[in-house]
C-alpha cells in the first residue's frame, strides 16, 4: 500500500452473495484500502467491487441528519425524479422530531385505516439482526405481514420451487463443492459478471476436467471454459430443460435406485415430458437435437454434478417452472446430497439468504415457519408479546400496486430503493407519491427517499456490527471499522426507536442481543453463537451444536419434506407474458454490470467503479445496430409499452440478433422504466428478463 494503515478490521464484502471475507485498512479513521482474506468462500480473492468499491462511505452526499419534507413541497413535485435537487424538498430535523413524526403518522394510518394499510420493506444489504428487527416491527407494531424485501425481485421463484420440492429454500451444496464435480451446468447466470469470485472456482473446476455446460441466450466469459455453450432462445428455458429430462428418462440414464428410494413424482414427470423429444424442443429453444442429447448424457453420466442458476432462470413469469425443471434434473440423476453434487441458486445480495431466513418475507416467520399455522403463530405471539396477523402479507410488487390503488397508505423502507428496482417505474414512483406516509432509512438521498415524508440517516456497511449469510448458508461476522458520519445512527437503534414510539417496548443494547433472540426461534442457528462467530468468522448451517463444523453438503439422508423424499414437479412450456410483435420486435433483458451494484446508490459513488462504467448504455447486437443505421456510442431510444429511455448504444457481439440488454443501475436512463410487472404466480417475481421492445434513433 502507498499509505501505511494505522489499523485493520476484518469483515465481509458488502456486495454480492459470494460473501468474500476482507480486511478494511484504515488510516486516520478513513478506509484507505481493502484486501482479501483467507475466507472459506474466497481464499483471499476479491473482485473489482470488493477491492475498489468502498469509498462511497466517505462520499459528501452521505445523509448526516434526519430530514422532514417541507410543508410547501408536495410529493408529486418529486415526479419525475430530479437527481440534482431533491434535498431542497426537505428541511433538517432533530432525531426526536423526525422519529416522533414518523411513528405518529404510522400509528395514525394503522389506527385509522387498519393494519392492511401498512407495509414495510427491509433490505438484503442489511444484517441478519436488522432484517429480523424490521420484520418484527412490521408484524408487531404495524400488525401486518405486509413485509418483504428484494428477494422478491431476485430468487423468490427459485425458493418457491425449492421449498415445494425439497423442503428448503437454501442451496444444497456450497459453490466451492464444484471442485469435486465431473459436470457443471450454469444456466441463466453470468457468474463472471455477477458472482466473480464464485466464477473463478467454476473456471478452476473446468480447467481440472469438469465438463462445463453454459446455457444462456447471451454469450458470456465462461464460454471459453465450456464443453458446450447453449445460446437458447430467450424465455424457452422449460423447453430446453424438458428436452434434457426427456433424454435422461428415454435413454434410461437416470439413477433408478435414487429415484425409487429418495424421490416421488417420477411417473408423472415421465408422462408429462414424453412428447418433449429433442426434435420437438429444438424447434422451440433453438438448440440442435444432438446437442440436447449430448448435454443430457454428459450431465447424467457424471459421477457428481452441480447446477448453478441465477436471475435468467428466476425473473420470469415461469420462473418457478424453470427451477422445478432444474430440481427434477438433479433428483432424476441423484445429484443431491453427495460431494460435488447439488443445486445452487447463486444468491444476489450479500445477505439475501439471511434476510429471508430471518423472516423478512410476507408468508413466513423466521426459519420459514408459515404465518398461517396457529401453533407456530402462538409461539411467536408468546415470544414477541403481541397479537399477530394470521394472513400472508402482500409481496413487493403487490404492495406497490396496493399503494398505487390507495389501499396501502403507509410504508417504511429500510435500505431498499423501489423507485429504481421495481418494474414499470412510472407506476412504482406514482405509487410512492400516493402514500400518506413514507419513512425511508438510508445512507443517501435515493430515488425512493425523494418521495419520503421523513428520512432517517443510517449507517453504511463498514460502520456497523452484524452477521450476514452468504449464498452457501455460511453465517459470517461483519465488524464495524469506522463511525457513521455526522448524526447518522446504527440501523438497529433507529428501528428500535421507531418501534418504541409506536408503543412497543424493546431494549436491545447491541446487535449481539438481537442475534441471541434470533437463536431462540431459529433452529438453523443452533450451534452458531455470536462469540463463536467473533472467533471463527464464519460457520455454515445446519450446525447441530457449538462444536459442529456445519454442513456444506446437505440432504444425503433425505429431505425435510412431509414424506422425506424429494418431489419432481413437471412443468409445461409456456410463453413469456409479452411476446415481441411488429410494434415491439425485440426482446429486452435487464441486469447488472460487473462494476455496479443493483440500483447504483453505492457503486456509482465509488470513484474507481464509476470511472470504469460511468454512463448508461444499451447493449445491442452488431446486426441490430447495423439495421438501425447507428454506430456504437450514438444516442438511441429504447421503447416498451411502459415507457422510453434514451442512452448510448454499445455493440455487444455476444448478444444474438433480436435481443438487447439494459443495466438497471443508471438513474439517468432507468431500465425499470421499461420492464414488465407481470408476476410469476408462485414466487410473485416480475418478468424483468423479458420485455418486448423497439429501438429508435434520437
Ligand atoms: Fe464482493 Fe461478490 Fe466481488 Fe466477492 S465476488 S468481492 S463478495 S462483490
Coordinates of C-alpha atoms in Angstrom, one line a residue, residues 78-523:
X78 CA -40.7 14.8 -6.9
X79 CA -42.1 13.4 -10.2
X80 CA -40.2 13.0 -12.4
X81 CA -37.2 12.4 -10.1
X82 CA -34.6 15.2 -10.4
X83 CA -31.3 13.9 -9.1
X84 CA -29.9 17.4 -8.8
X85 CA -32.4 18.9 -6.5
X86 CA -34.3 16.6 -4.1
X87 CA -32.6 17.8 -0.9
X88 CA -34.3 21.2 -1.4
X89 CA -37.6 19.5 -0.8
X90 CA -36.6 18.7 2.8
X91 CA -35.6 20.5 6.0
X92 CA -33.2 19.3 8.7
X93 CA -34.7 18.0 11.9
X94 CA -33.6 16.5 15.2
X95 CA -33.8 12.8 15.8
X96 CA -36.6 13.4 18.4
X97 CA -38.7 15.4 15.9
X98 CA -38.2 13.0 13.0
X99 CA -38.8 9.8 14.9
X100 CA -41.9 11.3 16.7
X101 CA -43.3 12.5 13.4
X102 CA -42.6 9.1 11.6
X103 CA -44.1 7.0 14.4
X104 CA -47.0 9.3 15.0
X105 CA -48.0 9.2 11.3
X106 CA -47.5 5.4 11.1
X107 CA -49.7 4.9 14.2
X108 CA -52.3 7.3 12.7
X109 CA -52.6 5.3 9.5
X110 CA -52.7 1.9 11.3
X111 CA -55.4 3.1 13.8
X112 CA -57.5 5.0 11.1
X113 CA -57.4 2.5 8.2
X114 CA -56.3 -0.7 9.9
X115 CA -53.1 -2.8 9.6
X116 CA -53.8 -3.8 6.0
X117 CA -53.0 -0.2 5.0
X118 CA -49.4 -0.6 6.4
X119 CA -46.3 -2.0 4.8
X120 CA -42.5 -2.3 5.2
X121 CA -39.5 -3.2 3.1
X122 CA -36.3 -4.3 4.7
X123 CA -33.1 -4.9 2.8
X124 CA -30.8 -7.8 1.8
X125 CA -28.0 -5.3 2.2
X126 CA -28.7 -5.1 5.9
X127 CA -27.5 -7.6 8.5
X128 CA -29.5 -10.6 9.8
X129 CA -30.2 -8.7 13.0
X130 CA -31.6 -5.7 11.1
X131 CA -33.8 -8.0 8.9
X132 CA -35.1 -9.7 12.0
X133 CA -36.0 -6.3 13.6
X134 CA -37.7 -4.9 10.5
X135 CA -40.0 -7.9 10.2
X136 CA -40.6 -7.9 13.9
X137 CA -41.5 -4.2 13.8
X138 CA -43.9 -4.7 10.9
X139 CA -45.5 -7.8 12.4
X140 CA -45.9 -6.5 16.0
X141 CA -46.0 -2.7 15.5
X142 CA -47.7 -2.3 12.1
X143 CA -49.7 -5.5 13.0
X144 CA -49.5 -6.9 9.4
X145 CA -47.5 -9.4 7.4
X146 CA -47.1 -6.9 4.5
X147 CA -43.3 -7.1 4.8
X148 CA -40.9 -8.1 2.1
X149 CA -37.5 -7.3 0.5
X150 CA -35.6 -7.6 -2.7
X151 CA -35.6 -11.4 -2.7
X152 CA -39.0 -10.9 -4.4
X153 CA -37.1 -9.4 -7.4
X154 CA -34.3 -12.0 -7.2
X155 CA -34.8 -15.7 -6.3
X156 CA -38.4 -15.8 -4.9
X157 CA -39.4 -18.2 -7.7
X158 CA -36.3 -20.4 -7.0
X159 CA -37.2 -20.5 -3.3
X160 CA -40.8 -21.3 -4.1
X161 CA -39.7 -24.3 -6.2
X162 CA -37.1 -25.5 -3.7
X163 CA -39.5 -25.3 -0.7
X164 CA -42.2 -27.1 -2.7
X165 CA -39.9 -29.9 -3.9
X166 CA -37.1 -30.4 -1.4
X167 CA -38.5 -28.6 1.6
X168 CA -35.8 -26.0 1.9
X169 CA -35.1 -22.8 0.0
X170 CA -31.3 -22.8 0.6
X171 CA -28.6 -24.3 -1.6
X172 CA -27.9 -28.0 -1.2
X173 CA -24.1 -27.5 -1.6
X174 CA -21.7 -24.6 -1.3
X175 CA -20.4 -23.3 -4.7
X176 CA -16.8 -24.4 -4.0
X177 CA -18.1 -28.0 -4.0
X178 CA -17.8 -27.8 -7.8
X179 CA -14.1 -28.7 -7.2
X180 CA -15.5 -32.3 -6.7
X181 CA -17.9 -32.2 -9.7
X182 CA -17.5 -34.1 -13.0
X183 CA -20.1 -31.9 -14.7
X184 CA -21.4 -28.4 -14.0
X185 CA -24.4 -26.7 -15.5
X186 CA -24.5 -22.9 -15.4
X187 CA -27.9 -21.6 -16.6
X188 CA -29.5 -18.2 -16.6
X189 CA -26.5 -16.9 -14.8
X190 CA -23.4 -14.9 -15.8
X191 CA -21.1 -15.5 -12.7
X192 CA -18.1 -13.8 -14.2
X193 CA -20.1 -10.5 -14.0
X194 CA -22.4 -11.1 -11.1
X195 CA -20.6 -13.5 -8.8
X196 CA -17.0 -13.0 -10.0
X197 CA -15.1 -14.9 -7.3
X198 CA -17.5 -17.9 -7.5
X199 CA -16.9 -17.8 -11.2
X200 CA -13.2 -18.4 -10.5
X201 CA -14.0 -21.6 -8.7
X202 CA -16.1 -22.8 -11.6
X203 CA -13.3 -22.0 -14.0
X204 CA -10.8 -23.8 -11.9
X205 CA -13.1 -26.9 -11.8
X206 CA -13.4 -26.8 -15.6
X207 CA -9.7 -26.4 -16.0
X208 CA -9.2 -29.6 -13.9
X209 CA -11.5 -31.6 -16.1
X210 CA -15.1 -31.0 -15.1
X211 CA -17.4 -30.7 -18.1
X212 CA -19.0 -27.2 -18.0
X213 CA -22.3 -26.6 -19.8
X214 CA -23.2 -22.9 -20.1
X215 CA -26.8 -22.2 -21.0
X216 CA -27.6 -18.6 -21.7
X217 CA -29.3 -16.7 -24.5
X218 CA -26.3 -14.3 -24.4
X219 CA -22.7 -15.4 -24.8
X220 CA -20.5 -14.9 -21.7
X221 CA -16.9 -15.2 -20.5
X222 CA -17.4 -18.7 -19.1
X223 CA -18.0 -20.0 -22.6
X224 CA -14.2 -20.2 -23.0
X225 CA -14.1 -23.0 -20.5
X226 CA -17.3 -24.8 -21.6
X227 CA -17.7 -28.2 -23.2
X228 CA -20.9 -26.8 -24.7
X229 CA -22.4 -23.3 -24.8
X230 CA -26.1 -23.3 -25.5
X231 CA -27.4 -19.9 -26.6
X232 CA -31.0 -20.8 -26.5
X233 CA -34.0 -18.6 -27.5
X234 CA -34.8 -16.2 -24.6
X235 CA -37.8 -17.4 -22.5
X236 CA -37.6 -21.0 -23.6
X237 CA -35.9 -22.5 -20.5
X238 CA -38.6 -25.1 -19.9
X239 CA -38.4 -26.4 -23.4
X240 CA -34.6 -26.9 -23.2
X241 CA -34.8 -28.4 -19.8
X242 CA -37.7 -30.7 -20.6
X243 CA -35.7 -31.8 -23.6
X244 CA -32.8 -32.8 -21.3
X245 CA -35.2 -34.6 -18.9
X246 CA -36.8 -36.5 -21.8
X247 CA -33.5 -37.8 -23.0
X248 CA -32.4 -38.9 -19.5
X249 CA -35.6 -40.8 -19.0
X250 CA -35.9 -42.1 -22.5
X251 CA -32.3 -43.4 -22.6
X252 CA -32.6 -44.8 -19.1
X253 CA -29.7 -42.6 -17.8
X254 CA -31.5 -41.8 -14.6
X255 CA -30.4 -43.2 -11.2
X256 CA -33.2 -45.7 -10.7
X257 CA -32.3 -46.6 -7.1
X258 CA -32.2 -42.9 -6.1
X259 CA -35.4 -42.2 -7.9
X260 CA -37.1 -45.2 -6.3
X261 CA -35.9 -44.6 -2.7
X262 CA -35.5 -40.9 -2.4
X263 CA -38.0 -39.2 -4.7
X264 CA -41.6 -39.1 -5.8
X265 CA -43.4 -37.9 -8.9
X266 CA -41.3 -39.9 -11.4
X267 CA -44.2 -41.4 -13.4
X268 CA -45.9 -38.0 -13.7
X269 CA -42.7 -36.4 -14.9
X270 CA -42.1 -39.2 -17.4
X271 CA -45.7 -38.9 -18.8
X272 CA -45.6 -35.1 -18.9
X273 CA -42.2 -35.0 -20.8
X274 CA -42.9 -37.9 -23.1
X275 CA -43.5 -35.6 -26.0
X276 CA -40.6 -33.3 -25.2
X277 CA -38.3 -35.0 -27.7
X278 CA -35.1 -33.2 -28.6
X279 CA -36.5 -32.6 -32.0
X280 CA -39.8 -31.1 -30.6
X281 CA -37.9 -28.9 -28.0
X282 CA -35.3 -27.8 -30.5
X283 CA -38.0 -26.2 -32.6
X284 CA -38.8 -24.0 -29.6
X285 CA -35.5 -23.4 -27.9
X286 CA -33.3 -23.3 -30.9
X287 CA -30.7 -25.8 -29.7
X288 CA -29.9 -28.7 -32.1
X289 CA -31.4 -32.0 -31.0
X290 CA -28.0 -33.7 -30.9
X291 CA -26.6 -31.0 -28.6
X292 CA -29.6 -31.6 -26.3
X293 CA -28.8 -35.3 -26.3
X294 CA -25.0 -34.7 -25.7
X295 CA -25.6 -32.4 -22.8
X296 CA -28.2 -34.7 -21.2
X297 CA -25.8 -37.6 -21.4
X298 CA -22.8 -35.6 -20.1
X299 CA -24.8 -34.4 -17.1
X300 CA -26.5 -37.7 -16.3
X301 CA -23.3 -39.8 -16.7
X302 CA -21.3 -37.7 -14.4
X303 CA -20.4 -39.2 -11.0
X304 CA -21.3 -35.9 -9.4
X305 CA -22.8 -32.8 -11.0
X306 CA -23.8 -29.4 -9.8
X307 CA -26.3 -26.9 -11.2
X308 CA -25.9 -23.2 -10.8
X309 CA -28.5 -20.7 -11.7
X310 CA -29.3 -17.0 -11.5
X311 CA -31.9 -14.3 -12.4
X312 CA -32.1 -15.6 -16.0
X313 CA -34.0 -18.6 -14.5
X314 CA -35.9 -16.8 -11.8
X315 CA -37.0 -13.4 -13.2
X316 CA -39.7 -14.8 -15.5
X317 CA -43.5 -15.4 -15.2
X318 CA -42.5 -19.1 -15.4
X319 CA -39.5 -18.7 -13.0
X320 CA -40.9 -21.3 -10.6
X321 CA -41.4 -23.8 -13.5
X322 CA -37.8 -23.2 -14.6
X323 CA -36.5 -24.0 -11.2
X324 CA -38.8 -27.1 -10.9
X325 CA -37.1 -28.5 -14.0
X326 CA -33.6 -28.0 -12.6
X327 CA -34.7 -29.7 -9.4
X328 CA -36.1 -32.6 -11.4
X329 CA -32.8 -32.9 -13.3
X330 CA -30.8 -33.2 -10.1
X331 CA -33.3 -35.6 -8.4
X332 CA -33.5 -37.9 -11.5
X333 CA -29.8 -38.3 -11.6
X334 CA -29.2 -38.5 -7.8
X335 CA -27.2 -35.3 -7.9
X336 CA -28.0 -34.0 -4.4
X337 CA -26.5 -34.8 -1.0
X338 CA -23.1 -36.1 -2.0
X339 CA -19.7 -34.4 -2.6
X340 CA -19.6 -32.5 -5.9
X341 CA -23.3 -32.6 -6.4
X342 CA -26.1 -30.1 -5.8
X343 CA -28.5 -27.4 -6.6
X344 CA -27.1 -23.9 -6.1
X345 CA -29.2 -20.8 -7.0
X346 CA -26.4 -18.1 -6.7
X347 CA -27.8 -15.5 -4.3
X348 CA -27.6 -11.8 -5.4
X349 CA -27.1 -9.5 -2.4
X350 CA -24.6 -10.3 0.3
X351 CA -27.4 -11.1 2.8
X352 CA -30.4 -12.1 0.7
X353 CA -30.2 -15.7 2.2
X354 CA -30.0 -14.4 5.7
X355 CA -32.7 -11.7 5.3
X356 CA -35.1 -14.4 4.1
X357 CA -34.1 -16.8 6.9
X358 CA -34.8 -14.0 9.4
X359 CA -38.4 -13.8 8.2
X360 CA -38.2 -10.7 6.1
X361 CA -40.9 -12.2 3.8
X362 CA -44.7 -11.9 3.9
X363 CA -45.6 -15.6 4.3
X364 CA -43.1 -16.9 6.8
X365 CA -41.8 -16.1 10.3
X366 CA -38.1 -16.7 10.8
X367 CA -36.8 -20.0 9.5
X368 CA -39.7 -20.3 7.0
X369 CA -42.4 -21.1 9.6
X370 CA -45.8 -20.3 8.0
X371 CA -47.7 -17.4 9.4
X372 CA -51.0 -19.2 8.9
X373 CA -50.1 -22.1 11.3
X374 CA -51.9 -21.4 14.6
X375 CA -49.4 -23.4 16.8
X376 CA -46.4 -21.6 15.3
X377 CA -48.1 -18.2 15.5
X378 CA -48.9 -18.8 19.2
X379 CA -45.2 -19.4 19.8
X380 CA -44.2 -16.1 18.2
X381 CA -47.1 -14.3 19.9
X382 CA -45.7 -15.5 23.2
X383 CA -42.1 -14.6 22.4
X384 CA -42.9 -11.2 21.0
X385 CA -45.8 -10.4 23.4
X386 CA -48.1 -9.3 20.5
X387 CA -51.2 -10.5 18.6
X388 CA -50.1 -11.5 15.1
X389 CA -51.8 -11.4 11.7
X390 CA -52.8 -14.9 10.6
X391 CA -53.0 -14.0 6.9
X392 CA -50.0 -14.0 4.5
X393 CA -49.0 -10.5 3.6
X394 CA -48.5 -8.8 0.2
X395 CA -45.3 -9.1 -1.8
X396 CA -43.1 -6.3 -3.2
X397 CA -44.9 -5.6 -6.4
X398 CA -48.3 -6.3 -4.8
X399 CA -47.5 -3.7 -2.1
X400 CA -46.6 -1.2 -4.8
X401 CA -49.9 -1.9 -6.7
X402 CA -51.8 -1.5 -3.4
X403 CA -50.1 1.8 -2.7
X404 CA -51.0 3.0 -6.3
X405 CA -54.6 2.0 -5.7
X406 CA -54.7 3.7 -2.3
X407 CA -55.2 0.5 -0.3
X408 CA -51.8 0.8 1.3
X409 CA -51.2 4.2 2.8
X410 CA -48.1 3.8 4.9
X411 CA -44.7 2.4 4.0
X412 CA -41.4 2.1 5.9
X413 CA -38.4 1.4 3.7
X414 CA -35.1 0.5 5.2
X415 CA -32.2 0.3 2.7
X416 CA -34.2 -0.5 -0.4
X417 CA -34.8 1.6 -3.5
X418 CA -38.1 0.5 -5.1
X419 CA -38.2 3.7 -7.2
X420 CA -35.3 2.2 -9.1
X421 CA -35.7 -1.5 -8.6
X422 CA -39.4 -2.1 -9.1
X423 CA -40.7 -2.9 -12.6
X424 CA -42.8 -0.3 -14.5
X425 CA -41.1 2.5 -12.7
X426 CA -43.5 5.3 -13.6
X427 CA -46.2 3.2 -11.9
X428 CA -43.9 2.5 -8.9
X429 CA -43.0 6.2 -8.4
X430 CA -46.6 7.3 -8.7
X431 CA -47.4 4.7 -6.0
X432 CA -44.8 6.1 -3.7
X433 CA -46.1 9.6 -4.3
X434 CA -49.6 8.4 -3.4
X435 CA -48.7 7.3 0.2
X436 CA -50.0 9.2 3.2
X437 CA -46.7 8.5 5.0
X438 CA -43.4 7.2 3.6
X439 CA -40.5 6.8 6.0
X440 CA -37.1 6.0 4.4
X441 CA -34.0 4.9 6.3
X442 CA -30.9 5.1 4.1
X443 CA -27.4 6.4 3.7
X444 CA -28.0 8.5 0.6
X445 CA -30.9 10.6 -0.9
X446 CA -32.1 7.7 -3.1
X447 CA -34.7 8.0 -5.8
X448 CA -37.1 6.4 -3.2
X449 CA -36.1 8.8 -0.5
X450 CA -37.1 11.7 -2.8
X451 CA -40.8 10.7 -2.2
X452 CA -40.4 10.4 1.6
X453 CA -42.1 12.4 4.4
X454 CA -39.3 11.5 6.8
X455 CA -35.7 10.4 6.0
X456 CA -33.6 8.8 8.7
X457 CA -29.8 8.8 8.1
X458 CA -28.4 5.3 8.6
X459 CA -25.0 3.6 8.8
X460 CA -23.1 2.1 5.9
X461 CA -21.8 -1.5 5.9
X462 CA -18.3 -0.7 7.4
X463 CA -19.9 1.4 10.1
X464 CA -21.8 -1.4 12.0
X465 CA -21.5 -4.9 13.5
X466 CA -23.7 -7.7 12.3
X467 CA -24.0 -11.1 10.9
X468 CA -24.5 -11.9 7.2
X469 CA -25.4 -15.2 5.5
X470 CA -23.8 -15.9 2.1
X471 CA -25.1 -17.9 -0.8
X472 CA -23.6 -21.1 0.8
X473 CA -25.6 -20.8 4.0
X474 CA -22.5 -19.5 5.7
X475 CA -23.2 -17.1 8.6
X476 CA -20.3 -14.6 8.8
X477 CA -19.3 -11.7 11.1
X478 CA -19.2 -8.2 9.7
X479 CA -17.3 -5.8 12.0
X480 CA -17.6 -2.1 12.5
X481 CA -14.5 -0.4 11.0
X482 CA -15.3 3.3 11.3
X483 CA -18.0 5.5 12.8
X484 CA -21.0 6.8 10.8
X485 CA -20.7 10.4 9.7
X486 CA -22.4 13.4 11.4
X487 CA -25.6 12.4 13.2
X488 CA -26.2 9.2 11.2
X489 CA -27.1 6.3 13.5
X490 CA -26.9 2.5 13.7
X491 CA -29.8 0.9 11.9
X492 CA -30.8 -1.4 14.7
X493 CA -31.0 1.7 17.0
X494 CA -33.3 3.6 14.5
X495 CA -35.6 0.6 14.1
X496 CA -35.9 0.2 17.9
X497 CA -36.6 3.9 18.4
X498 CA -39.3 3.8 15.9
X499 CA -40.7 0.6 17.5
X500 CA -40.8 2.1 21.0
X501 CA -42.5 5.3 19.7
X502 CA -45.1 3.0 18.1
X503 CA -46.0 1.6 21.5
X504 CA -43.6 -1.4 21.6
X505 CA -41.1 -1.9 24.4
X506 CA -37.7 -3.0 23.1
X507 CA -34.5 -2.8 25.0
X508 CA -31.7 -4.2 22.8
X509 CA -28.3 -2.7 23.6
X510 CA -26.2 -4.3 20.8
X511 CA -26.6 -6.4 17.6
X512 CA -25.5 -9.3 19.8
X513 CA -28.7 -9.1 21.9
X514 CA -30.8 -9.4 18.7
X515 CA -28.8 -12.4 17.4
X516 CA -29.3 -14.0 20.8
X517 CA -33.1 -13.7 20.4
X518 CA -33.0 -15.0 16.9
X519 CA -31.2 -18.1 18.1
X520 CA -34.2 -18.8 20.4
X521 CA -36.5 -19.2 17.4
X522 CA -34.3 -20.2 14.5
X523 CA -33.1 -23.9 14.6

